[in-house]
Coordinates of C-alpha atoms in Angstrom, one line a residue:
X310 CA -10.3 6.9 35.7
X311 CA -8.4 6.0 39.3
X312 CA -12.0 7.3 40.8
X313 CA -14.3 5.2 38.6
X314 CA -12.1 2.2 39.2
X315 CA -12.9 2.8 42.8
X316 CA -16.5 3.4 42.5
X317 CA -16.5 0.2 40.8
X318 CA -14.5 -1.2 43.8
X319 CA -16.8 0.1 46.4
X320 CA -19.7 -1.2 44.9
X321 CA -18.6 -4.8 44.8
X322 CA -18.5 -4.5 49.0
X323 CA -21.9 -6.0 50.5
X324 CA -23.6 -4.3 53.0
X325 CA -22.0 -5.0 57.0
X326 CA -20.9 -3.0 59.3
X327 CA -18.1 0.3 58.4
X328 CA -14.9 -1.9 58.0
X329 CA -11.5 0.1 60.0
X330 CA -8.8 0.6 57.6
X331 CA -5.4 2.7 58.0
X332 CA -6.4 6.1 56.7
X333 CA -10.4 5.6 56.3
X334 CA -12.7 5.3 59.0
X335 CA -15.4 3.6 56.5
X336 CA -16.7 3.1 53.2
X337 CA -18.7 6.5 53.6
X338 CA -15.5 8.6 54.3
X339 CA -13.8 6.2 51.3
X340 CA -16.8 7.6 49.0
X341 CA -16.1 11.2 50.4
X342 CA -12.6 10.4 49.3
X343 CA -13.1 9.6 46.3
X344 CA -15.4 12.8 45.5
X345 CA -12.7 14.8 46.5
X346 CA -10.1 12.7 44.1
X347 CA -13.1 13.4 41.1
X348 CA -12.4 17.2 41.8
X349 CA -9.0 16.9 42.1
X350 CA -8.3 14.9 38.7
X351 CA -11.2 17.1 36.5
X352 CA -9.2 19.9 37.3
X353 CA -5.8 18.2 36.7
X354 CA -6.9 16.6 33.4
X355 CA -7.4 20.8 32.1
X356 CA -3.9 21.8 33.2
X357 CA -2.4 18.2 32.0
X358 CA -4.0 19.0 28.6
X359 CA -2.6 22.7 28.8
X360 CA 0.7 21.3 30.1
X361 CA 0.4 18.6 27.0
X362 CA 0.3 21.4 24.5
X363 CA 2.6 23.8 25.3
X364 CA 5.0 20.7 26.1
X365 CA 4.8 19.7 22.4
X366 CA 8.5 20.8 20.9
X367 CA 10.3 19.2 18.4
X368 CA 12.7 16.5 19.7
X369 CA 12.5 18.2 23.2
X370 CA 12.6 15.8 25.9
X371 CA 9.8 16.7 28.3
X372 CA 10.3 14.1 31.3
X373 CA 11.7 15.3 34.4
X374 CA 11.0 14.0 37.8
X375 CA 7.6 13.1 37.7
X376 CA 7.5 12.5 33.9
X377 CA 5.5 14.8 31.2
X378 CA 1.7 15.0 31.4
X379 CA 1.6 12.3 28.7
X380 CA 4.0 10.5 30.6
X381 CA 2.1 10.8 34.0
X382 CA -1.1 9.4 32.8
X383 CA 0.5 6.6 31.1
X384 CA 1.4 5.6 34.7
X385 CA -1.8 6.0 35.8
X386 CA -3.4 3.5 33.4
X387 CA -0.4 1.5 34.0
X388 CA -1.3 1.0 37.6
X389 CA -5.4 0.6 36.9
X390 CA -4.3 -2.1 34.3
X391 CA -6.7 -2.0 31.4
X392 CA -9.7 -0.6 32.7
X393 CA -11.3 -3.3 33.4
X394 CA -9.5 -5.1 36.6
X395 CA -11.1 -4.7 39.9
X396 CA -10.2 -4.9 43.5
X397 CA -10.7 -7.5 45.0
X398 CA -11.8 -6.9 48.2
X399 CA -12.1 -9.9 51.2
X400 CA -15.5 -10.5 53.7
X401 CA -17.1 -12.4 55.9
X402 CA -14.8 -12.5 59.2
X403 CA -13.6 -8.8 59.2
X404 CA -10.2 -9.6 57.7
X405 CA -8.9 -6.4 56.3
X406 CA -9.6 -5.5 52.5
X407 CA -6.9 -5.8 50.4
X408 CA -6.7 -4.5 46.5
X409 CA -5.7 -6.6 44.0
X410 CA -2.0 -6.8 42.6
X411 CA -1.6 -3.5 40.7
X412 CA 0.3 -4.1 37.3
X413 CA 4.4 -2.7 37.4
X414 CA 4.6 1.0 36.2
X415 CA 6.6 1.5 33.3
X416 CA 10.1 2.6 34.1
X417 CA 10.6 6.8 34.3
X418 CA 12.4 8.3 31.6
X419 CA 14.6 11.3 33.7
X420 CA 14.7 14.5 31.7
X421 CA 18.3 15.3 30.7
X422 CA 18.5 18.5 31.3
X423 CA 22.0 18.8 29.6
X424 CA 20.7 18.1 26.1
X425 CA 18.9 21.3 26.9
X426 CA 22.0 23.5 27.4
X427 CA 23.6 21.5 24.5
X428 CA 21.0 23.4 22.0
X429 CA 22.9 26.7 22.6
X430 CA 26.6 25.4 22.5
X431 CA 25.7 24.9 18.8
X432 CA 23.3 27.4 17.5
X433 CA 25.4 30.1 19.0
X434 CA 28.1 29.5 17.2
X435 CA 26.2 29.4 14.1
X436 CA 25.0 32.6 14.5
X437 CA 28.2 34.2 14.5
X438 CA 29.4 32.2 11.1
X439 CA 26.4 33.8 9.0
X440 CA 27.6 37.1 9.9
X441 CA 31.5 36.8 11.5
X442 CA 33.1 38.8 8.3
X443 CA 31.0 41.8 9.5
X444 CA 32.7 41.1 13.0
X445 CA 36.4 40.7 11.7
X446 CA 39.1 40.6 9.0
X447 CA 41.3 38.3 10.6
X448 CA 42.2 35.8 8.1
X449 CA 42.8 32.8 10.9
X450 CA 39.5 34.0 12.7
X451 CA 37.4 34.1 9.9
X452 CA 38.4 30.4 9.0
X453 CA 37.9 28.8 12.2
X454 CA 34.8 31.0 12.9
X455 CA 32.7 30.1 9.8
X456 CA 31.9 26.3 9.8
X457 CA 27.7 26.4 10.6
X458 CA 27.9 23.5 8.2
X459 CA 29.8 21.4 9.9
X460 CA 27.8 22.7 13.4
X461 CA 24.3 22.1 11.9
X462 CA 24.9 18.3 11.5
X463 CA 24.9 17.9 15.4
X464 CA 22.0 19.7 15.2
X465 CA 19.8 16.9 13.1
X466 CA 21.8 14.5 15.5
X467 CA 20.7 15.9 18.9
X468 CA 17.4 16.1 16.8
X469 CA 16.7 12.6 16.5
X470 CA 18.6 11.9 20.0
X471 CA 15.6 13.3 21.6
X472 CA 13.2 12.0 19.3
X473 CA 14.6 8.7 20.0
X474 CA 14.5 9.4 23.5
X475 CA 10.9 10.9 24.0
X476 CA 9.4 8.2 21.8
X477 CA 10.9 4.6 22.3
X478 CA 10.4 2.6 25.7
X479 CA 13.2 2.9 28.5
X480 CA 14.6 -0.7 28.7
X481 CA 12.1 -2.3 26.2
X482 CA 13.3 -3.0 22.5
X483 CA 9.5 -1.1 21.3
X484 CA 8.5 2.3 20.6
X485 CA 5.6 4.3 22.6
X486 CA 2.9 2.8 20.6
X487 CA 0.1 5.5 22.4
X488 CA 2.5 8.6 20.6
X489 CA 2.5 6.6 17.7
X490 CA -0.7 4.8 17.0
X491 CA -1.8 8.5 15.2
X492 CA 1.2 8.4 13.1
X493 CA -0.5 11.9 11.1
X494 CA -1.0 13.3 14.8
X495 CA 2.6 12.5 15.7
X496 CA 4.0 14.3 12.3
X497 CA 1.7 16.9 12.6
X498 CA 2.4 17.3 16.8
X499 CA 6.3 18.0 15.5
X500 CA 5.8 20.3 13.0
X501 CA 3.5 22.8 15.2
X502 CA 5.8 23.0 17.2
X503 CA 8.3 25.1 15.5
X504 CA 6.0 26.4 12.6
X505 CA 3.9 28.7 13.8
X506 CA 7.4 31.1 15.0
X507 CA 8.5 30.1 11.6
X508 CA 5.4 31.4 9.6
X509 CA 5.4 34.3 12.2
X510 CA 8.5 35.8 11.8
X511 CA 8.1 34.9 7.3
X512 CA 5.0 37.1 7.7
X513 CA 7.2 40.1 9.8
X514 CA 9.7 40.0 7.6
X515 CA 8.3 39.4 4.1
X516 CA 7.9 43.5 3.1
X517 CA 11.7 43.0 3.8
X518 CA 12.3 40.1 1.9
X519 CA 10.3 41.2 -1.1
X520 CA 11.1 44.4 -1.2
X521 CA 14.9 43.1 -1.7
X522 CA 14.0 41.3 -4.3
X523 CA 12.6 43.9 -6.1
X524 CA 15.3 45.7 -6.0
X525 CA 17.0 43.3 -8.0
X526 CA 14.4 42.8 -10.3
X527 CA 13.3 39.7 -9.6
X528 CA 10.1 38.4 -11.6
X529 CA 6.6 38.4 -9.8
X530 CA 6.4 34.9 -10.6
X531 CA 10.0 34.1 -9.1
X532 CA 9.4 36.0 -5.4
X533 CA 5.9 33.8 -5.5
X534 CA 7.3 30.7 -6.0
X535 CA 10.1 31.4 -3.2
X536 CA 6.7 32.5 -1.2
X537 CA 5.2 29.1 -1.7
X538 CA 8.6 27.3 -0.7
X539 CA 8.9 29.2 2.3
X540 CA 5.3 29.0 3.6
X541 CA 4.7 25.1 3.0
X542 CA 9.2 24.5 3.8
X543 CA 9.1 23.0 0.5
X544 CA 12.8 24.7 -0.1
X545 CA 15.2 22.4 1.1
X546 CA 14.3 20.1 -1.8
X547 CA 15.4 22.7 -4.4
X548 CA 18.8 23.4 -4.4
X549 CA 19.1 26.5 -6.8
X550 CA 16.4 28.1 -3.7
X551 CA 17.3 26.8 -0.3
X552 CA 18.4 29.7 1.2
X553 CA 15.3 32.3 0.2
X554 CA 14.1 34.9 2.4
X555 CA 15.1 33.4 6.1
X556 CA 18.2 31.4 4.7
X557 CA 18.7 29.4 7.8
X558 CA 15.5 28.0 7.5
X559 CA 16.4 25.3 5.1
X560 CA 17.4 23.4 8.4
X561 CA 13.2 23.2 9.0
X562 CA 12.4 22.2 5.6
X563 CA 15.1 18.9 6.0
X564 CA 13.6 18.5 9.7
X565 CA 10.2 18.6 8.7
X566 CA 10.7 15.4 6.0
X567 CA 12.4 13.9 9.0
X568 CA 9.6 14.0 11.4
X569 CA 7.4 12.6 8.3
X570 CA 9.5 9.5 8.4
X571 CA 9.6 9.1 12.2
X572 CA 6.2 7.4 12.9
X573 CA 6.0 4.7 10.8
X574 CA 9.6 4.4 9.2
X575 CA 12.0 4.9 11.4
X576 CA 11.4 5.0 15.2
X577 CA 9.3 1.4 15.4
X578 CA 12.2 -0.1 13.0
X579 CA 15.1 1.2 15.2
X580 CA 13.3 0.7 18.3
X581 CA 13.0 -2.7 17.3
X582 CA 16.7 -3.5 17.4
X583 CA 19.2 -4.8 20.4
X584 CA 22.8 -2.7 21.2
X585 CA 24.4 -4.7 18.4
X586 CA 21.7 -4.0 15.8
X587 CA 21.8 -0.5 17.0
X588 CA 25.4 0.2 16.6
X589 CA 25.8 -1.7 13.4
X590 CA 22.8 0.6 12.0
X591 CA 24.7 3.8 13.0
X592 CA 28.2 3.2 11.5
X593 CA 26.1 1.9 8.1
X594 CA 24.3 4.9 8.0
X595 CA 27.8 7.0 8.6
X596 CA 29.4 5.1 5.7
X597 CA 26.5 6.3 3.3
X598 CA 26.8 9.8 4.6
X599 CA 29.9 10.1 4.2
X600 CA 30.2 8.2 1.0
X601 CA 28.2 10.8 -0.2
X602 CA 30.2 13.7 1.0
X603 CA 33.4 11.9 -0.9
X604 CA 31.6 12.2 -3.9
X605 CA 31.3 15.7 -3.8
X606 CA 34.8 16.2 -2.3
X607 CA 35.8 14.0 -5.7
X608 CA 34.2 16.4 -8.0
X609 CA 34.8 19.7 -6.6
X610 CA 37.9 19.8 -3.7
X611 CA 39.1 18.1 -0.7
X612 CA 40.0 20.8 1.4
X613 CA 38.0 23.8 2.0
X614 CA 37.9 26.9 -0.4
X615 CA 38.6 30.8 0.5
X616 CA 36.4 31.8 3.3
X617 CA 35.1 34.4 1.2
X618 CA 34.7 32.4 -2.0
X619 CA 32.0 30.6 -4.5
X620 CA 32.0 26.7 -4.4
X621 CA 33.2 25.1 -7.5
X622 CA 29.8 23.6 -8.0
X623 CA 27.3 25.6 -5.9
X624 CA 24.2 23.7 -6.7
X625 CA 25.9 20.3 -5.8
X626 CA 27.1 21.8 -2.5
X627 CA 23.9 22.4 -1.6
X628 CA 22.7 19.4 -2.6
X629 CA 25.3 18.0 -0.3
X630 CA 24.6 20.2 2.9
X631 CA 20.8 21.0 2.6
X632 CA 19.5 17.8 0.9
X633 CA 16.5 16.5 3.4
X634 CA 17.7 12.9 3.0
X635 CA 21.1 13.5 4.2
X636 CA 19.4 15.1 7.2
X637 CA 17.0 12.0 7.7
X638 CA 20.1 9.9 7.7
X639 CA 21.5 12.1 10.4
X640 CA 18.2 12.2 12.7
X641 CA 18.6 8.4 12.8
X642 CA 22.1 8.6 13.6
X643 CA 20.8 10.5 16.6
X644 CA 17.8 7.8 17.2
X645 CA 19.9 4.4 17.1
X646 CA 22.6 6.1 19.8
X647 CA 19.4 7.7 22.8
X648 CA 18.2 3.9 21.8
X649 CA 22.0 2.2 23.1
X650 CA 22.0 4.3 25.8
X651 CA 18.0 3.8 26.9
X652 CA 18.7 -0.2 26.3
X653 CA 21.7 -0.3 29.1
X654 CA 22.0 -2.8 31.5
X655 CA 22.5 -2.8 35.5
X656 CA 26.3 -4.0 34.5
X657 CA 26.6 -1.6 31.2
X658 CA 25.6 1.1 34.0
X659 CA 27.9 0.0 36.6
X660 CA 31.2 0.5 34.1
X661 CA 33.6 3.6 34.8
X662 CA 32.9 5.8 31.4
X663 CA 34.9 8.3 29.3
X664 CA 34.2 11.9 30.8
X665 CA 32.1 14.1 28.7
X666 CA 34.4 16.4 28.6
X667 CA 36.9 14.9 26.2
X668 CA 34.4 14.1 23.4
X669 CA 32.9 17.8 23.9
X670 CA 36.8 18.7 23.4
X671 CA 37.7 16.7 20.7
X672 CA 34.6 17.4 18.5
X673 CA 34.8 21.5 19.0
X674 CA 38.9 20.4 18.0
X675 CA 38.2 19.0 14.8
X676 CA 37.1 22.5 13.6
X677 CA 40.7 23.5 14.0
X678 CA 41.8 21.7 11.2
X679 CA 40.7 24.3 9.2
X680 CA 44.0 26.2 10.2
X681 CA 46.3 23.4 9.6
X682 CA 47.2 21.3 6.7
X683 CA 44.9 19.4 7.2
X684 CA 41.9 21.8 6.1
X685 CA 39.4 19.6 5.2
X686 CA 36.4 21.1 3.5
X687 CA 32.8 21.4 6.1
X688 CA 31.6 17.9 4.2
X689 CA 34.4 15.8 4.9
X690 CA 34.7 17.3 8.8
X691 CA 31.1 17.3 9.6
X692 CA 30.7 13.3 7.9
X693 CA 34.1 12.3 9.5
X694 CA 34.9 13.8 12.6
X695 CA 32.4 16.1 13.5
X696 CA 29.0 13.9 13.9
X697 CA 30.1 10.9 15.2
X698 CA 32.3 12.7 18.2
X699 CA 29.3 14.9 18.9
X700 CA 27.0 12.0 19.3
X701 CA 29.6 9.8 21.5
X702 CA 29.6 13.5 23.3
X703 CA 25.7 13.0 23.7
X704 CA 25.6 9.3 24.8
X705 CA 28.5 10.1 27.4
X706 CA 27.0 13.1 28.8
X707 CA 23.5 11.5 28.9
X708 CA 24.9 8.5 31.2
X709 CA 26.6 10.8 33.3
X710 CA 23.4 12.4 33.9
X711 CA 22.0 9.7 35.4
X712 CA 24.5 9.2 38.2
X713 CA 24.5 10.9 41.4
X714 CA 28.0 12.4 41.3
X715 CA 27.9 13.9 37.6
X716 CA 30.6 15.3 35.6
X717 CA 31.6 19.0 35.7
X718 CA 30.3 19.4 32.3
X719 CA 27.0 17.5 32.5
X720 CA 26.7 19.5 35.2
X721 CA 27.3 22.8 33.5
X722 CA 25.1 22.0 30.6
X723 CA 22.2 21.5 33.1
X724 CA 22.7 24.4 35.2
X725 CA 20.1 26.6 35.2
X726 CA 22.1 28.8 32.9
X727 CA 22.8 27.1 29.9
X728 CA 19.2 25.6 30.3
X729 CA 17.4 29.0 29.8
X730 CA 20.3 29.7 27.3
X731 CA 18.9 26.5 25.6
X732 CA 15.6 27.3 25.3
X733 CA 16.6 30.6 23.3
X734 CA 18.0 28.2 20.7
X735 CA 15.4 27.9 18.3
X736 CA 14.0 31.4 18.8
X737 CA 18.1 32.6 17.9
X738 CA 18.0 30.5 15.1
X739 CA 14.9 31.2 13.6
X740 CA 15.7 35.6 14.8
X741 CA 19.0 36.2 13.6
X742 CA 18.7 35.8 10.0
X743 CA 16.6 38.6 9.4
X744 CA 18.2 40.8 12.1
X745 CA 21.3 40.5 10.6
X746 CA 20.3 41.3 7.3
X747 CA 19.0 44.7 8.7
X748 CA 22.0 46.1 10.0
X749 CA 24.6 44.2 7.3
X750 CA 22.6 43.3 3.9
X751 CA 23.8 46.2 2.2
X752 CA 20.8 47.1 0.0
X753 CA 18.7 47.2 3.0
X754 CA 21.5 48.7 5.9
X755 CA 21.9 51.9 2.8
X756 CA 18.0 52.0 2.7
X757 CA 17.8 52.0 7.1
X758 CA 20.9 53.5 8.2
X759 CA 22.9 54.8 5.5
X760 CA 25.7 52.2 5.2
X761 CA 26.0 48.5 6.9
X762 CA 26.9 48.8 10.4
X763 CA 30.8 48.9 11.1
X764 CA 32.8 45.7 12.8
X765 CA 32.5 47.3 16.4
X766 CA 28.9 46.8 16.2
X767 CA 28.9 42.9 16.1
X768 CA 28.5 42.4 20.0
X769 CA 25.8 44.9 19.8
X770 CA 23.7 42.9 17.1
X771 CA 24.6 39.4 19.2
X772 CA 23.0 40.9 22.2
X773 CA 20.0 42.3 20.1
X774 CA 19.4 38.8 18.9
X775 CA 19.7 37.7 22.4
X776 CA 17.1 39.7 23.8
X777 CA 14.8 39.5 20.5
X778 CA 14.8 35.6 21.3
X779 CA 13.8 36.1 25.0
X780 CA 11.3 38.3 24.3
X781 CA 9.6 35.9 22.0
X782 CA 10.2 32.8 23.6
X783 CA 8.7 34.1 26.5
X784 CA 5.9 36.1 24.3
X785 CA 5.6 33.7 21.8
X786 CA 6.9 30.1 22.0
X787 CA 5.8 29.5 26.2
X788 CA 2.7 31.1 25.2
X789 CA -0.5 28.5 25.8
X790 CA -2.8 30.2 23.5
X791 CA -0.4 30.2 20.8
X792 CA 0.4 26.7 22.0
X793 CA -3.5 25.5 22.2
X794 CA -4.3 27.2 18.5
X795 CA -1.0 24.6 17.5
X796 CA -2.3 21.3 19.0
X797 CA -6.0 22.2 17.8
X798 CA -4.4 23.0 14.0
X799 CA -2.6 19.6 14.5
X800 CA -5.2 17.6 15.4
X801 CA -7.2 19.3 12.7
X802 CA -5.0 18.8 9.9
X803 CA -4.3 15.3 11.5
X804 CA -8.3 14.4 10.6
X805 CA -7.9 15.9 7.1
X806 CA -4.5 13.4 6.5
X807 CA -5.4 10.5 8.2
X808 CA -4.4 7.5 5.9
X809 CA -1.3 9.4 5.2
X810 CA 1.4 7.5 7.2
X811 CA -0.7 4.4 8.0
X812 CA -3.6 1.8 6.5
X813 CA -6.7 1.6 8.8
X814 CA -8.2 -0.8 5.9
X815 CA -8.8 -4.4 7.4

């Protein structure tokens, strides 16, 4: 496009004698420029569109220095304008030639590399909940060691943080209308990019799974039907089945009717408001969460149950923790505070703010309540305390990215460390379910081993799912084919659903 504009350009100069300019000797050396610039940006244009695809990650902020590949070419049209303006070049007495006035590029969205190392301070712990009582008998540990459902709400927060961030205008109260003006495309984009691991690692793993079930008996019809769920992450919406096969993979069967609502529902609407709108939207929509999370506190207990034992009402405790609204509700929770942040102002930016470090403290904190009197069951901690001091850790650490003297903490989470660490996170999550029930599901440990592995094994089965999650990150997730099939499967399925999220009728 930048070449055609200045072919366009060149052509508007009448014929007279090779006018000096700094850097070009004449309008033939311009032209041989200008070939050169054709090369340069054909060959640019493949790897953007490479780049572009393996870039494509749920909620994963992509911008960093000189912007995402989406992000770079948005500048570029920015400068040309519309396509359509042309320099304006002056003759006659041999004044110099001057272009006109290029339009203002939009302003550059820094990537946060913190969020990044954020991922793992959360799935990590998770990890070690599903399968601590294989680790220890400690009483105390146990307790404080087992609370992925409190953890996984800042997950759907951080979630819709970056969504917020990667697809709303910097300054501007508007969304990226180019990411969304293919609402199916958008939905579809998100949903590649954690599927394909997902169905991977289903397909692995399913002997296993099935297998198990037949071992209990389970009806042909009944493993099917938990097939079906599981392939098309249909499971979230049925409590009595969320946690089938991979159970922690209810978390992308609530994300996925998240990022179905993001396009046209949510991310225009909440871009759409100013700080005040913003911040009254996210203490609404933490009153209706938590509203919800008294009523099941009302009609089964307040405070947390044996580690060990049932819920009172185990289908309304799912409903409670796995329900894809409640997630939704979260994900915006994590939209309406990127958007405060993103809509700061030279004096907002200019005021001394609370150090990361305290609200990282305080939320990790509120797990410890679990030891004391006050040992409020998951619900209550994750709607009360949890989720709102994890995101004021997000917004906090997020503007202390941006300065040039950061925090020790920001810049620990965006050390190169906890960044590669960060990048394991979704592999770890998706990995460590079926791992662990190889070496600790008893039917199947008896069947490979001869009994489940003994407590001193539990560092050895964290660094397993450590290295399985580097190897396929770096086999799997960073790989472009796999990344290329994705986008052309999105774009595909895109065609076959377009009408879905939006009305092209006039």
């Amino acid at each position: 496009k930048m070449a055609q504009v200045t072919r366009r350009a060149l052509k508007l100069i009448r014929p007279q004698a090779p006018t000096k300019e700094p850097g070009f000797r004449s309008t033939e050396a311009m032209a041989s420029v200008v070939n050169q610039v054709e090369a340069r940006t054909s060959t640019a244009a493949e790897e953007a569109a490479a780049e572009e695809a393996a870039a494509v990650a749920a909620g994963e902020p992509r911008a960093s220095g000189e912007g995402s590949p989406n992000e770079r070419r948005e500048r570029k049209e920015a400068l040309e304008g519309d396509g359509q303006q042309k320099a304006s070049i002056a003759t006659g007495d041999g004044q110099q030639q001057k272009p006109a006035e290029l339009a203002k590029p939009p302003a550059r969205k820094p990537r946060i590399d913190a969020v990044d190392g954020c991922r793992f301070a959360l799935v990590f712990p998770i990890v070690i909940a599903h399968f601590a009582r294989f680790g220890t008998k400690n009483p105390m540990l146990l307790k404080l060691l087992t609370q992925e459902n409190v953890l996984v709400g800042g997950f759907f927060v951080i979630s819709g943080y970056v969504s917020g961030y990667t697809a709303t205008k910097l300054g501007e109260r508007a969304a990226e209308e180019k990411k969304l003006a293919k609402p199916e495309l958008f939905f579809w984009q998100r949903v590649m990019a954690y599927y394909p691991l997902h169905f991977l690692v289903s397909t692995i793993f399913a002997p296993m799974f099935i297998w198990v079930e037949r071992m209990y008996s389970t009806p042909w019809s009944t493993t099917a039907f938990r097939a079906f769920l599981n392939y098309t992450l249909l499971q979230a919406w049925f409590p009595k089945e969320a946690e089938i096969w991979n159970q922690p993979t209810w978390f992308l069967s609530s994300l996925t009717f998240s990022n179905l609502m993001m396009p046209t529902m949510v991310l225009p609407r909440v871009a759409s408001l100013g700080k005040q709108g913003l911040r009254k939207l996210f203490y609404g929509l933490t009153a209706v969460s938590l509203l919800q999370k008294i009523s099941y506190s009302e009609t089964s207990r307040f405070h947390s149950r044996a580690v060990l034992a049932q819920p009172m009402y185990p289908l309304l405790w799912n409903l409670t923790r796995f329900h894809p609204f409640w997630a939704l509700m979260e994900m915006t929770m994590g939209i309406a505070a990127a958007r405060d942040i993103m809509l700061d102002t030279a004096e907002d930016k200019a005021k001394v703010h609370t150090n990361p470090l305290w609200w990282f403290a305080a939320a990790y904190a509120s797990l410890a309540l679990r030891v004391t009197r006050f040992d409020f069951n998951d619900a209550i901690v994750r709607g009360v305390l949890f989720v709102p001091l994890w995101t004021k850790f997000l917004t906090s650490i997020h503007r202390d990215a941006l300065v040039e003297q950061p925090k020790a903490i920001t810049r620990f989470f965006g050390s190169k460390l906890m960044t590669w660490l960060g990048a394991l996170a979704f592999p770890l999550f998706i990995l460590h379910g079926p791992i662990g029930q190889m070496f600790y599901k008893k039917v199947i440990a008896k069947k490979l081993w001869g009994k489940a592995m003994p407590r001193s094994f539990f560092p050895v089965y964290l660094l397993i799912c450590l290295l399985g999650s580097h190897v396929v990150n770096e086999g799997f997730v960073k790989s472009k084919r796999v990344a290329a099939f994705s986008g052309r499967l999105a774009i595909a399925l895109a065609a076959r659903t377009d009408g879905m999220l939006h009305d092209d009728e006039k």
